[in-house]
Every structure is written in C-alpha cells, then in structure tokens.
Amino acid sequence: MSATAAPLHAIVGRGPDGGWLIALCSGPARPLEVEHVSDVELAARVRAIEEDCAPRWTVRSLRGFAPRMLAEGIRVRRAHDLLLCHAILRDTIALDPPLASSERWTRLDVVAEPQPGLFDIDGGPERGDGFDEVLAQWQAQIAVLDRARDGRLTLLCAAESAGALIAEEMTAAGLPWSVDVHEGILREQLGPRPQGIGRPRLMAQLAARIGELLDDTTLNPDSPPRLLRALHRAGVFVESTSKWQLSEIDHPVVEPLLEYKRLARLFTANGWTWLDEWVRDGRFRPVYVTGGVVTGRWASSGGGALQIPRQLRRAVRADPGWTLVSADVAQLEPRVLAAMAQDHAMADAARGRDLYEGVVRSGAVGSREEAKYAVLGAMYGATSGESGRLVPRLRTVFPRAMGLVDAAARTGEQGGVVSTLLGRGSPRPGDDWRLVQSQAGNPDAGSAAEARARGSARERGRFTRNFVVQGTAAEWALLWLAEIRHRLMALPTASAPAVASGPVFASRAHLAFFLHDEVIVHAPSEQADAVADALRGAAAAATQRLFPGFAIDVPLDLHVSEDAGEGA
DNA sequence: ACTAAGTGCGCG
DNA sequence: AAAGCGCGCACTTAGT
C-alpha cells in the first residue's frame, strides 16, 4: 500500500446541474491535494483511490454519493457522512461545547423519494456547497472528535456512516421478493384482484354481513364514527372501534368485523397496488432513513419497509442457487440495559437464550409472562396495570439497571437531556413543553394546569427513560451491521448464478434487509454456513466493542432457508 | 378542491 | 382509549 506516501486527497467533481460533489479522503495529516475531475472521470478516480488506500471518504451525504458509486460498480469501504455526524456532534452532551450547529449542515426533512436512482435529496451535489465550506465542516468535526476524551463519539460517527453506506447498499441490492407468492396470498385471503375501484370479493362479503348484523346495509366499516354509531345502535357499547376493544365484546358482529379489519389492512397497505409500486424485477427496494429517529434508529420512507406484516414474509424468496440467512436478537434492549448499567445480576439473568426465564430464576417474579411485563414496563415507564405493579419488584433484584432508567426518567421530567452509551443526545424539550411547566409554577395556576404539567413531565420522563435503552440498542445494531458488512466483504465471490441485485452484489453475499434488531442476508447457497458464522461473529464483535470487558450474552436466532417466512 | 388532524394498525 | 417507548401509512373527517 502506498497510503503513507499519498497526500490527503480531495476530489472535487461537478454534479449534473453544476453543483459540487466532493469527497475528501481522510487519513493521517498530510498535505492537501485537491483534484478537480469531470463527472465522467469521477467514478474511475474513486475506484483507483479506493483500491490504492481505502480512505474514509468524507461527503456531505452518502445518500447522494453512495448510490452513484454503486451504480458504477464501486464500493467504498469506509466513509464519513457530514450531515449525519453534524446532527450527532451538534446535540451531544459528551462534549462541551458541542459542534457549532449550522443550518447548512442540517438535513432538510426530506420527502419520500419515489424513484430509486435519483440522488438529488438532502442537499446532495445540487445544494451548491463550495469546496471550502465542506472542508471547513469536515475540519470542525474532526477537531471536535479529537477533543473528545474517549473514542466513543468517533466510534459512533464511524458506525453511523457505515450504516448510511449499508442503507444505500440494501436499497441498491433490494430484498428478493416473489410477486407470485405475494399474489397467491392476496388471492387466498381477499379473492381475485378487483377491477377498477371496489373492494375485493371477500372483503365485500364481510362488509355486507356486517351491515346486516348491524341493521345498516349502507354501512361503511372503514368509517370509524359511523361504525361506532352503528355498534351503539346495536347495543355494543365500545368506546372506540379499535380491535383490542372489540375483541373483548361478545357479539356476532365482532368476528366478521375483526376479519374485515385484517383484510382491509392487507388490501390497503400491502395489496396489489403496493406490489405494482414497490416490487420491480423481483426486488423490494425500500428507502431507509438512517438517523431518522432521534434515538438513532432508522426510519424508512415509502413502501412501509419497517412494517412488512409477518404474514407476508413468505414472499421474501431467495433466487435460484441462493439462500436467505436471517438472524434476529432475542430481547436486545434489556440485554443492552444490563450491560450499559454494568448490572451483573441482570447480566446473569440474561445468560442463555431467554432473558425472561432468567428473570424468573432470579426470583423477582413468578412466571415468564410476569417477567416480560415487568421488564417491558421498566424500559417504557409503566405506572399502572399489570406491568406497573410488577416493575418495583425489579428494583430490588436489579438495582443498577433500574437505577439507570429511573435516573434517565428523572432527568427528562426536569427538562434535562440524556445520552446513549456512545454519546447520542436526546433532544431538548420544546418551547411548548417548557411553557406548560412554567405556567404550572405560577401562583395563580389552577389544578388543571398543574395536572397538565405533571402529565407532560411524566410523558417526557418516559421518553428519556426509553431513549437511553432504545438508543444504545440502536448503537449495538449499527456496530453489528458494520461488522457484518465487513465480514461479508471478505467472502469470495460466488460460483452461483448472478442475481438481479446490481453490479456490486450480483455475485456476492449481501445484506438485503435490516429492521432494528434483525437482518436478512441474501447469499449463494454454498456460503450459508460462512454467512451464519459471520452473523454470529459480528454480534460477538459488536458486543465487545460496545461493552468492553463486560460479560453479556447477546444470542441470535438464526435461520437458513429459501424464504424468510415464519419458522422457516 | 385541497390540507391537516384524527383514527387505527402494522413493525420493532 | 391501552396500561407503557419509537416509528409510517392509508383512510376518513373537519376545516379552509
């Protein structure tokens, strides 16, 4: 490698409509060499430099840069996304002062991008940054990271950027999706595809039956107010038409109504229209919005990628000669809580596959069901009901873990900010929140104002309580993803037939889906075992990275099969 | 005719 | 209108 000899390199390329696309190759401090290249030359230069020294490519947004490189068949190994890292470093409380906030480096909250392949979002090249501005922001971020006492924020920025790279790669590769299987499910559940407007046959039949049972043949079950009135007329006194309320009522209309709701959901959210719009060439290509949730979780835009109903997972099918390796973490969040709080008792309970059984063994509660309610209630801030009743029992058995979430809740209630393990900060309370709190402090404030203030304080406490756990779990997941990518890149290319996953992934095992604590890898069949090892090894590595020196089990449920259906 | 808010349900 | 967190999307209704 000639990396040490090469100067710090900046490539400045013209975007399609005259803006700038800038990539800085960072590395050890070296003289800066700026190279202007035309749009046509850009890909070739990136490829050459990547092969030469695998730098950490620094760009305004990987959402602009990565898809373009992938389309050219180029895959960069490391990157730094200035928009995403600006958001982290601006809001962190691990640094005083944090990075200066700048409008110019704040992601515009973006509209869904209907046509994958365009990259004019998030102020990509078209936003018109000057090179000096990008360089200055990069230097500001590097300076802030150098000042940090430990490497946590640096790790977080690297993981966040790796995540952004992976998100673009997964969109490019797509999730292999069988239109035939999907249509089979639709036909079986709903009947044939309706021509033009109108309900599918089985939905229409149910709607008619509901109308008869409620004595209103013009009733539209899709209208909650009318449905509620019709239910009341028929003597069904529910307060809303939600399914959890209906399911507690004993009346002949309940069954067809719940069935109607189930089918309506399938039809409107994942019916034929969804297939037409989102599945092309046997691939579902959702757009992931990395850093889209304040906790650091990903959001998605379009296609409801994060809400694929489990009943449709059967439509996820490997291509011939390929297989799907899926893995998810059992009870990630409480495991992360135990480790970040250094709670050895809870880590003991977490030993093995089922944390809830471990909680029972600890003696805190009597049954697995109770353990589940108690643990979820602890992380979400339950105060009443079954869950709220059980939470206090955990305080005596797991004082450190409970102390951590309780402290986070108190901070939030008082208007403070909390932080994940790697240093992502929670948002400050909004003006309206503070107004409500200060109004309650006025001498002439009524009891209603005080109740409102208490309510919103507790609400915020539940948010910050959950933030530290959800956010740190998201960090574990990012580290896992990055490590998976790294290990998959080390596998040889396949002898299996090439698949329709774009130039980079046609012959390589690749991440195809990610959802908070689970991944799906599309891999040549002969590499199934190697991929499974990679997923397990990556999980162990992520755990070591995030919780060095602390023993915590993070077991995976792993499946290898041709489809990603339940229990496959 | 168009938009914003409310409702309900899917996912973790 | 879940108790108890975080999301996205489709549909209806109320408001302009």
Short mmCIF file of C-alpha atoms in Angstrom, two decimals, chain A residues 14-20 120 125-127:
data_model
loop_
_atom_site.label_atom_id
_atom_site.label_comp_id
_atom_site.label_asym_id
_atom_site.label_seq_id
_atom_site.Cartn_x
_atom_site.Cartn_y
_atom_site.Cartn_z
CA ARG A 14 -19.15 18.67 -10.83
CA GLY A 15 -22.63 17.34 -10.24
CA PRO A 16 -25.12 17.03 -13.07
CA ASP A 17 -26.52 20.54 -12.72
CA GLY A 18 -23.45 22.44 -11.81
CA GLY A 19 -23.31 21.76 -8.07
CA TRP A 20 -20.41 20.18 -6.30
CA ASP A 120 -30.97 14.97 -5.51
CA PRO A 125 -24.46 17.83 -5.03
CA GLU A 126 -27.24 20.10 -6.13
CA ARG A 127 -27.23 22.05 -2.94
#
